[in-house]
Amino acid sequence: MNFKRGVLILFLLLIPSASATISLDQFTVSTHNLGDRFLVGGTVTPDQTFRGNLFLEFTCEQGSSTTATLLLDLESGKSTAFSSLVTIPDTLLGRCTMKGSLSKNGNVLETQTSDSFLATNDLRGSFEPVLPSYQLSEKLSLKGIFTKADGTGIDGSALLYYKQGNVTLLVENVDVRAGNLAYIKDLSLIPPGVYTLSAHVSDASQNRHVFESFATFSLANALTISVHPDKELYSPGDTVVLRGSIQGKTGKELKNVRVFTSAFEKELSATLKSNNDAFTLSFVLPKDVKSGDHQLSFTAKDDTGNYGEQIVGYSVRSIPTTLKLVVNTTSIIPSQEVHFSLDLRDQANDAFKDSLLTSLFNQKGTFEKSKLVKIGTDDYFVLSADSLPGTWKLKAEGFGLQAEQPFTVQPHQLLTTELHEGTLTAHNIGNVLFEGYFALKADTLEKGETISLDLNETTDFVLNKLFPPGTYTLYIPLTNQTYSGVHVLPRETFFGNLKDSLFNSVGKPFDGITGKVTARLSSSVDDPTRQLALYGLLVLILGGLVFMLWNHRAQSKTDIYVHEQHRDASFKEGRKMLAELQKRGIRKPSQQQFGVADEKDIQDFRNRMKTAYETHQAHEKKNAYQSDGYPTLRPAATRQPPASSTPSTPPPEPEKKEGSIFDMFK
């Protein structure tokens, strides 16, 4: 064993040895990405001439790999330069060095290690900012630049992740060419909300970088519908005109937006080429539409997922269309209540809440009374006791409507009685003429008579003319009235009344002197003999009064005759004096001219005649005096002489008799 080892060592010693010096160039870039290709070089200086292989190997923190092998023809003592384009494989990462190994016939003659560099798979890059908010149907524009560590743009792809929170809703693959990413996304038909964008960028050499949440934006699909009716309150049969517009949240223009609603089972819709355009919809309200508040539900949407809803209200006024007056009875008697109710319905046959004027008319159609009656409630009128029989009616009116309902007031005979100081008064308080037998029962006695009383008429029954004096229980069968303890006094005679009114009144002033005599005279009048004497005395007194009246009338006629005689004498005296004045030439006779009067003369004549007539009338008014319906002279103290008459001696006045019976006629 030792022998063989020795032989081998001897053989090796006998073989000539070769050596070389390897020099490697320094790296110009300190960091390289996987797949990078770059040129490495150096020199080999051998001490012998031979052909050998130069192995170039990357040794890294994570892995090692031979990247190139060069065949070199080397000359002894001469430096031979070498270079090679190498690629960093995707199996290496971390800090790396290049080792050069020179071998001859499989034997490594020399090795050399270069300085280090960093092998990485990380990429660099950035994105341009995006807008903070978008509306469905808008375009998302995204741009980015991606390079290796040495600044060289990559060729690869980017996976874009659309996330809401931690949930990925969309992933898109985008090409990267020469380091540039250009991406446009049509934001249509995707859920609205707040999105974050992440990108996984890589190239073919397994270089990659994750850009987490590099952008955030909100995506809206809401459409705002603005609709305005042409007025707030409508009547049945009116045309409702609705004008409106549609806007997105971002204010961007939207295309082909459709808006629609329905009213009374009719669909209304409009399509807008641009949401900048306004729309108009209209419909006609039915004649029987319900009153009150109504609502329309509007919907707007487009083909890209935008959507909006809006409730629009309008009101319809209540128009009364039918009025019913219901009377609870068709026949009634006076003093009873006639109950009734009102039912007012609008165009939709819904009850109308209000109050209407309701009037009561009698059988002649004449207004009696009225009141405001609340619709839907029971009300009444009280008929007066004297309401006449016949067909009466109730009439309700309001809102251009009226309703009438007749009812019958039945004939009603009704009497009532009242007792006062011995006189029973029967009063017709019914509504028709009362004709019938009226009976009065005083205990076992009964009196009565047939009476006829018009409406509200009364008649009296003097009890002491019907029943003997006494105390009774009076019963009226016709009215079913009873009066207890009725005192019927003795019936008074004519002279009994005269006794109280004449002798008592005469005796009162002389009670101090002849009171006893007067009292005895009063008490003796009831004697039949003395009654006859008083009858004779009464006849004498009445005869004396008639004589005095006749005498006064005769004296009045005498006074009229004397006055007429005095007037004629005055006229004759005046004519005599006028003739004497004319004879003396003091007054000339007036010359009468006929046929020459002008308008002035005629007017003057009229004025004088009017003045003379008025003067005469005034004189007659002052002096006229009536006595027993016959004209007579006014007493001299108050008589007025005519203004133009000549004073004359008045006739002698009749002798004035102070305290006579004639004073009562003055």
mmCIF file of N, CA, C and O in Angstrom, residues 596-666:
data_model
loop_
_atom_site.group_PDB
_atom_site.id
_atom_site.type_symbol
_atom_site.label_atom_id
_atom_site.label_comp_id
_atom_site.label_asym_id
_atom_site.label_seq_id
_atom_site.Cartn_x
_atom_site.Cartn_y
_atom_site.Cartn_z
ATOM 1 N N VAL A 596 -154.877 141.486 -25.317
ATOM 2 C CA VAL A 596 -153.539 142.048 -25.489
ATOM 3 C C VAL A 596 -152.566 141.522 -24.426
ATOM 4 O O VAL A 596 -151.472 142.034 -24.302
ATOM 5 N N ALA A 597 -152.967 140.535 -23.598
ATOM 6 C CA ALA A 597 -152.063 140.013 -22.562
ATOM 7 C C ALA A 597 -150.930 139.211 -23.193
ATOM 8 O O ALA A 597 -151.159 138.409 -24.108
ATOM 9 N N ASP A 598 -149.737 139.514 -22.699
ATOM 10 C CA ASP A 598 -148.590 138.749 -23.177
ATOM 11 C C ASP A 598 -148.230 137.664 -22.145
ATOM 12 O O ASP A 598 -148.927 137.481 -21.139
ATOM 13 N N GLU A 599 -147.139 136.987 -22.423
ATOM 14 C CA GLU A 599 -146.732 135.889 -21.547
ATOM 15 C C GLU A 599 -146.417 136.377 -20.147
ATOM 16 O O GLU A 599 -146.719 135.721 -19.146
ATOM 17 N N LYS A 600 -145.849 137.554 -20.032
ATOM 18 C CA LYS A 600 -145.531 138.131 -18.736
ATOM 19 C C LYS A 600 -146.787 138.391 -17.933
ATOM 20 O O LYS A 600 -146.846 138.128 -16.719
ATOM 21 N N ASP A 601 -147.830 138.922 -18.593
ATOM 22 C CA ASP A 601 -149.094 139.183 -17.906
ATOM 23 C C ASP A 601 -149.723 137.885 -17.421
ATOM 24 O O ASP A 601 -150.278 137.815 -16.313
ATOM 25 N N ILE A 602 -149.659 136.886 -18.265
ATOM 26 C CA ILE A 602 -150.261 135.606 -17.883
ATOM 27 C C ILE A 602 -149.561 135.018 -16.671
ATOM 28 O O ILE A 602 -150.193 134.528 -15.729
ATOM 29 N N GLN A 603 -148.228 135.087 -16.665
ATOM 30 C CA GLN A 603 -147.472 134.555 -15.536
ATOM 31 C C GLN A 603 -147.741 135.343 -14.267
ATOM 32 O O GLN A 603 -147.872 134.785 -13.178
ATOM 33 N N ASP A 604 -147.873 136.655 -14.402
ATOM 34 C CA ASP A 604 -148.183 137.490 -13.244
ATOM 35 C C ASP A 604 -149.551 137.150 -12.684
ATOM 36 O O ASP A 604 -149.745 137.083 -11.462
ATOM 37 N N PHE A 605 -150.531 136.923 -13.567
ATOM 38 C CA PHE A 605 -151.881 136.544 -13.128
ATOM 39 C C PHE A 605 -151.837 135.221 -12.357
ATOM 40 O O PHE A 605 -152.473 135.075 -11.316
ATOM 41 N N ARG A 606 -151.071 134.284 -12.883
ATOM 42 C CA ARG A 606 -150.967 133.000 -12.200
ATOM 43 C C ARG A 606 -150.367 133.148 -10.803
ATOM 44 O O ARG A 606 -150.836 132.528 -9.834
ATOM 45 N N ASN A 607 -149.330 133.962 -10.696
ATOM 46 C CA ASN A 607 -148.684 134.156 -9.400
ATOM 47 C C ASN A 607 -149.636 134.802 -8.401
ATOM 48 O O ASN A 607 -149.692 134.424 -7.227
ATOM 49 N N ARG A 608 -150.420 135.813 -8.824
ATOM 50 C CA ARG A 608 -151.356 136.480 -7.925
ATOM 51 C C ARG A 608 -152.458 135.542 -7.485
ATOM 52 O O ARG A 608 -152.892 135.552 -6.325
ATOM 53 N N MET A 609 -152.948 134.725 -8.413
ATOM 54 C CA MET A 609 -153.995 133.783 -8.054
ATOM 55 C C MET A 609 -153.477 132.748 -7.044
ATOM 56 O O MET A 609 -154.174 132.363 -6.109
ATOM 57 N N LYS A 610 -152.236 132.309 -7.246
ATOM 58 C CA LYS A 610 -151.653 131.344 -6.321
ATOM 59 C C LYS A 610 -151.507 131.940 -4.936
ATOM 60 O O LYS A 610 -151.829 131.309 -3.924
ATOM 61 N N THR A 611 -151.033 133.220 -4.872
ATOM 62 C CA THR A 611 -150.870 133.884 -3.583
ATOM 63 C C THR A 611 -152.205 134.053 -2.880
ATOM 64 O O THR A 611 -152.338 133.821 -1.671
ATOM 65 N N ALA A 612 -153.242 134.471 -3.656
ATOM 66 C CA ALA A 612 -154.569 134.668 -3.073
ATOM 67 C C ALA A 612 -155.142 133.355 -2.543
ATOM 68 O O ALA A 612 -155.746 133.306 -1.473
ATOM 69 N N TYR A 613 -154.877 132.245 -3.298
ATOM 70 C CA TYR A 613 -155.410 130.952 -2.867
ATOM 71 C C TYR A 613 -154.722 130.471 -1.591
ATOM 72 O O TYR A 613 -155.376 129.997 -0.660
ATOM 73 N N GLU A 614 -153.398 130.641 -1.542
ATOM 74 C CA GLU A 614 -152.675 130.221 -0.348
ATOM 75 C C GLU A 614 -153.075 131.039 0.866
ATOM 76 O O GLU A 614 -153.205 130.513 1.974
ATOM 77 N N THR A 615 -153.308 132.347 0.675
ATOM 78 C CA THR A 615 -153.749 133.194 1.790
ATOM 79 C C THR A 615 -155.117 132.760 2.290
ATOM 80 O O THR A 615 -155.378 132.684 3.496
ATOM 81 N N HIS A 616 -155.993 132.450 1.345
ATOM 82 C CA HIS A 616 -157.337 132.008 1.717
ATOM 83 C C HIS A 616 -157.290 130.681 2.481
ATOM 84 O O HIS A 616 -157.990 130.520 3.495
ATOM 85 N N GLN A 617 -156.466 129.771 2.020
ATOM 86 C CA GLN A 617 -156.368 128.485 2.686
ATOM 87 C C GLN A 617 -155.825 128.630 4.103
ATOM 88 O O GLN A 617 -156.300 127.988 5.036
ATOM 89 N N ALA A 618 -154.842 129.507 4.264
ATOM 90 C CA ALA A 618 -154.291 129.736 5.592
ATOM 91 C C ALA A 618 -155.330 130.344 6.521
ATOM 92 O O ALA A 618 -155.443 129.990 7.698
ATOM 93 N N HIS A 619 -156.106 131.256 5.999
ATOM 94 C CA HIS A 619 -157.162 131.888 6.802
ATOM 95 C C HIS A 619 -158.213 130.868 7.215
ATOM 96 O O HIS A 619 -158.658 130.838 8.367
ATOM 97 N N GLU A 620 -158.613 130.023 6.258
ATOM 98 C CA GLU A 620 -159.615 129.014 6.570
ATOM 99 C C GLU A 620 -159.101 128.029 7.618
ATOM 100 O O GLU A 620 -159.842 127.567 8.488
ATOM 101 N N LYS A 621 -157.830 127.687 7.514
ATOM 102 C CA LYS A 621 -157.256 126.744 8.473
ATOM 103 C C LYS A 621 -157.249 127.318 9.879
ATOM 104 O O LYS A 621 -157.486 126.619 10.864
ATOM 105 N N LYS A 622 -156.983 128.614 10.006
ATOM 106 C CA LYS A 622 -156.939 129.239 11.319
ATOM 107 C C LYS A 622 -158.328 129.383 11.942
ATOM 108 O O LYS A 622 -158.494 129.324 13.149
ATOM 109 N N ASN A 623 -159.355 129.614 11.117
ATOM 110 C CA ASN A 623 -160.672 129.946 11.632
ATOM 111 C C ASN A 623 -161.673 128.810 11.580
ATOM 112 O O ASN A 623 -162.781 128.927 12.113
ATOM 113 N N ALA A 624 -161.299 127.736 10.887
ATOM 114 C CA ALA A 624 -162.248 126.631 10.808
ATOM 115 C C ALA A 624 -162.403 125.985 12.178
ATOM 116 O O ALA A 624 -161.440 125.830 12.915
ATOM 117 N N TYR A 625 -163.574 125.555 12.515
ATOM 118 C CA TYR A 625 -163.864 124.952 13.812
ATOM 119 C C TYR A 625 -164.973 123.952 13.609
ATOM 120 O O TYR A 625 -165.955 124.236 12.915
ATOM 121 N N GLN A 626 -164.841 122.766 14.181
ATOM 122 C CA GLN A 626 -165.822 121.705 14.003
ATOM 123 C C GLN A 626 -166.551 121.474 15.310
ATOM 124 O O GLN A 626 -165.947 121.435 16.378
ATOM 125 N N SER A 627 -167.843 121.277 15.217
ATOM 126 C CA SER A 627 -168.659 120.937 16.376
ATOM 127 C C SER A 627 -169.673 119.908 15.949
ATOM 128 O O SER A 627 -170.528 120.196 15.092
ATOM 129 N N ASP A 628 -169.575 118.713 16.495
ATOM 130 C CA ASP A 628 -170.460 117.604 16.124
ATOM 131 C C ASP A 628 -170.415 117.323 14.640
ATOM 132 O O ASP A 628 -171.419 116.965 14.018
ATOM 133 N N GLY A 629 -169.238 117.573 14.034
ATOM 134 C CA GLY A 629 -169.110 117.275 12.605
ATOM 135 C C GLY A 629 -169.592 118.398 11.702
ATOM 136 O O GLY A 629 -169.560 118.279 10.486
ATOM 137 N N TYR A 630 -170.039 119.508 12.277
ATOM 138 C CA TYR A 630 -170.505 120.634 11.473
ATOM 139 C C TYR A 630 -169.577 121.813 11.676
ATOM 140 O O TYR A 630 -169.130 122.092 12.803
ATOM 141 N N PRO A 631 -169.270 122.581 10.589
ATOM 142 C CA PRO A 631 -168.415 123.759 10.749
ATOM 143 C C PRO A 631 -169.131 124.837 11.548
ATOM 144 O O PRO A 631 -170.325 125.058 11.382
ATOM 145 N N THR A 632 -168.378 125.473 12.401
ATOM 146 C CA THR A 632 -168.944 126.573 13.187
ATOM 147 C C THR A 632 -167.855 127.594 13.413
ATOM 148 O O THR A 632 -166.692 127.393 13.018
ATOM 149 N N LEU A 633 -168.195 128.725 13.988
ATOM 150 C CA LEU A 633 -167.218 129.784 14.207
ATOM 151 C C LEU A 633 -166.286 129.414 15.346
ATOM 152 O O LEU A 633 -166.702 128.839 16.348
ATOM 153 N N ARG A 634 -165.005 129.742 15.169
ATOM 154 C CA ARG A 634 -164.048 129.595 16.251
ATOM 155 C C ARG A 634 -164.344 130.666 17.288
ATOM 156 O O ARG A 634 -164.762 131.774 16.937
ATOM 157 N N PRO A 635 -164.162 130.409 18.555
ATOM 158 C CA PRO A 635 -164.356 131.450 19.580
ATOM 159 C C PRO A 635 -163.544 132.685 19.257
ATOM 160 O O PRO A 635 -162.486 132.620 18.631
ATOM 161 N N ALA A 636 -164.080 133.827 19.651
ATOM 162 C CA ALA A 636 -163.479 135.112 19.266
ATOM 163 C C ALA A 636 -162.050 135.241 19.720
ATOM 164 O O ALA A 636 -161.241 135.892 19.058
ATOM 165 N N ALA A 637 -161.717 134.626 20.840
ATOM 166 C CA ALA A 637 -160.352 134.770 21.379
ATOM 167 C C ALA A 637 -159.313 134.169 20.474
ATOM 168 O O ALA A 637 -158.155 134.569 20.494
ATOM 169 N N THR A 638 -159.685 133.186 19.657
ATOM 170 C CA THR A 638 -158.708 132.506 18.788
ATOM 171 C C THR A 638 -158.965 132.755 17.317
ATOM 172 O O THR A 638 -158.286 132.216 16.476
ATOM 173 N N ARG A 639 -159.960 133.587 17.002
ATOM 174 C CA ARG A 639 -160.293 133.805 15.590
ATOM 175 C C ARG A 639 -159.309 134.777 14.970
ATOM 176 O O ARG A 639 -158.918 135.761 15.578
ATOM 177 N N GLN A 640 -158.907 134.531 13.715
ATOM 178 C CA GLN A 640 -157.977 135.385 12.988
ATOM 179 C C GLN A 640 -158.710 136.089 11.848
ATOM 180 O O GLN A 640 -159.287 135.432 10.980
ATOM 181 N N PRO A 641 -158.698 137.436 11.793
ATOM 182 C CA PRO A 641 -159.368 138.143 10.676
ATOM 183 C C PRO A 641 -158.574 137.979 9.396
ATOM 184 O O PRO A 641 -157.365 137.792 9.427
ATOM 185 N N PRO A 642 -159.241 138.035 8.258
ATOM 186 C CA PRO A 642 -158.528 137.969 6.972
ATOM 187 C C PRO A 642 -157.559 139.117 6.849
ATOM 188 O O PRO A 642 -157.816 140.229 7.320
ATOM 189 N N ALA A 643 -156.421 138.824 6.182
ATOM 190 C CA ALA A 643 -155.377 139.844 6.084
ATOM 191 C C ALA A 643 -155.824 141.050 5.286
ATOM 192 O O ALA A 643 -155.420 142.180 5.545
ATOM 193 N N SER A 644 -156.643 140.879 4.268
ATOM 194 C CA SER A 644 -157.001 141.986 3.378
ATOM 195 C C SER A 644 -158.401 142.524 3.642
ATOM 196 O O SER A 644 -158.880 143.401 2.931
ATOM 197 N N SER A 645 -159.105 141.975 4.648
ATOM 198 C CA SER A 645 -160.475 142.423 4.886
ATOM 199 C C SER A 645 -160.486 143.695 5.730
ATOM 200 O O SER A 645 -159.556 143.988 6.465
ATOM 201 N N THR A 646 -161.558 144.417 5.592
ATOM 202 C CA THR A 646 -161.723 145.675 6.347
ATOM 203 C C THR A 646 -162.256 145.357 7.724
ATOM 204 O O THR A 646 -163.232 144.603 7.847
ATOM 205 N N PRO A 647 -161.600 145.865 8.803
ATOM 206 C CA PRO A 647 -162.080 145.571 10.146
ATOM 207 C C PRO A 647 -163.524 145.981 10.309
ATOM 208 O O PRO A 647 -163.959 147.007 9.806
ATOM 209 N N SER A 648 -164.258 145.140 10.971
ATOM 210 C CA SER A 648 -165.671 145.431 11.222
ATOM 211 C C SER A 648 -166.021 144.950 12.607
ATOM 212 O O SER A 648 -165.302 144.190 13.208
ATOM 213 N N THR A 649 -167.141 145.347 13.055
ATOM 214 C CA THR A 649 -167.562 144.969 14.404
ATOM 215 C C THR A 649 -167.999 143.524 14.401
ATOM 216 O O THR A 649 -168.890 143.142 13.618
ATOM 217 N N PRO A 650 -167.384 142.685 15.223
ATOM 218 C CA PRO A 650 -167.755 141.262 15.248
ATOM 219 C C PRO A 650 -169.132 141.097 15.839
ATOM 220 O O PRO A 650 -169.587 141.937 16.620
ATOM 221 N N PRO A 651 -169.837 140.041 15.454
ATOM 222 C CA PRO A 651 -171.149 139.772 16.024
ATOM 223 C C PRO A 651 -171.006 139.387 17.484
ATOM 224 O O PRO A 651 -169.953 138.950 17.912
ATOM 225 N N PRO A 652 -172.030 139.595 18.230
ATOM 226 C CA PRO A 652 -171.949 139.257 19.664
ATOM 227 C C PRO A 652 -171.771 137.765 19.857
ATOM 228 O O PRO A 652 -172.338 136.971 19.126
ATOM 229 N N GLU A 653 -170.872 137.410 20.829
ATOM 230 C CA GLU A 653 -170.603 135.996 21.106
ATOM 231 C C GLU A 653 -171.717 135.421 21.955
ATOM 232 O O GLU A 653 -172.336 136.112 22.748
ATOM 233 N N PRO A 654 -171.966 134.145 21.792
ATOM 234 C CA PRO A 654 -172.941 133.505 22.667
ATOM 235 C C PRO A 654 -172.454 133.558 24.104
ATOM 236 O O PRO A 654 -171.263 133.573 24.371
ATOM 237 N N GLU A 655 -173.431 133.620 25.019
ATOM 238 C CA GLU A 655 -173.088 133.708 26.434
ATOM 239 C C GLU A 655 -172.364 132.449 26.871
ATOM 240 O O GLU A 655 -172.782 131.335 26.584
ATOM 241 N N LYS A 656 -171.207 132.682 27.496
ATOM 242 C CA LYS A 656 -170.370 131.579 27.952
ATOM 243 C C LYS A 656 -170.852 131.097 29.302
ATOM 244 O O LYS A 656 -170.963 131.879 30.240
ATOM 245 N N LYS A 657 -171.173 129.812 29.370
ATOM 246 C CA LYS A 657 -171.669 129.232 30.599
ATOM 247 C C LYS A 657 -170.568 128.423 31.245
ATOM 248 O O LYS A 657 -170.214 127.362 30.784
ATOM 249 N N GLU A 658 -169.996 129.032 32.291
ATOM 250 C CA GLU A 658 -168.900 128.370 32.979
ATOM 251 C C GLU A 658 -169.397 127.106 33.671
ATOM 252 O O GLU A 658 -170.460 127.108 34.294
ATOM 253 N N GLY A 659 -168.642 126.029 33.508
ATOM 254 C CA GLY A 659 -168.952 124.791 34.201
ATOM 255 C C GLY A 659 -170.121 124.033 33.628
ATOM 256 O O GLY A 659 -170.601 123.096 34.244
ATOM 257 N N SER A 660 -170.604 124.439 32.452
ATOM 258 C CA SER A 660 -171.725 123.708 31.862
ATOM 259 C C SER A 660 -171.217 122.466 31.146
ATOM 260 O O SER A 660 -170.027 122.279 30.939
ATOM 261 N N ILE A 661 -172.171 121.683 30.708
ATOM 262 C CA ILE A 661 -171.803 120.440 30.015
ATOM 263 C C ILE A 661 -171.169 120.685 28.667
ATOM 264 O O ILE A 661 -170.501 119.844 28.090
ATOM 265 N N PHE A 662 -171.362 121.946 28.128
ATOM 266 C CA PHE A 662 -170.790 122.242 26.810
ATOM 267 C C PHE A 662 -169.279 122.358 26.852
ATOM 268 O O PHE A 662 -168.628 122.317 25.816
ATOM 269 N N ASP A 663 -168.702 122.588 28.008
ATOM 270 C CA ASP A 663 -167.239 122.689 28.090
ATOM 271 C C ASP A 663 -166.562 121.422 27.594
ATOM 272 O O ASP A 663 -165.435 121.464 27.113
ATOM 273 N N MET A 664 -167.187 120.309 27.682
ATOM 274 C CA MET A 664 -166.563 119.048 27.279
ATOM 275 C C MET A 664 -166.427 118.923 25.773
ATOM 276 O O MET A 664 -165.688 118.087 25.289
ATOM 277 N N PHE A 665 -167.141 119.797 25.011
ATOM 278 C CA PHE A 665 -167.053 119.717 23.550
ATOM 279 C C PHE A 665 -166.079 120.712 22.965
ATOM 280 O O PHE A 665 -165.913 120.795 21.777
ATOM 281 N N LYS A 666 -165.482 121.570 23.806
ATOM 282 C CA LYS A 666 -164.550 122.570 23.295
ATOM 283 C C LYS A 666 -163.213 121.938 23.032
ATOM 284 O O LYS A 666 -162.751 121.144 23.818
#
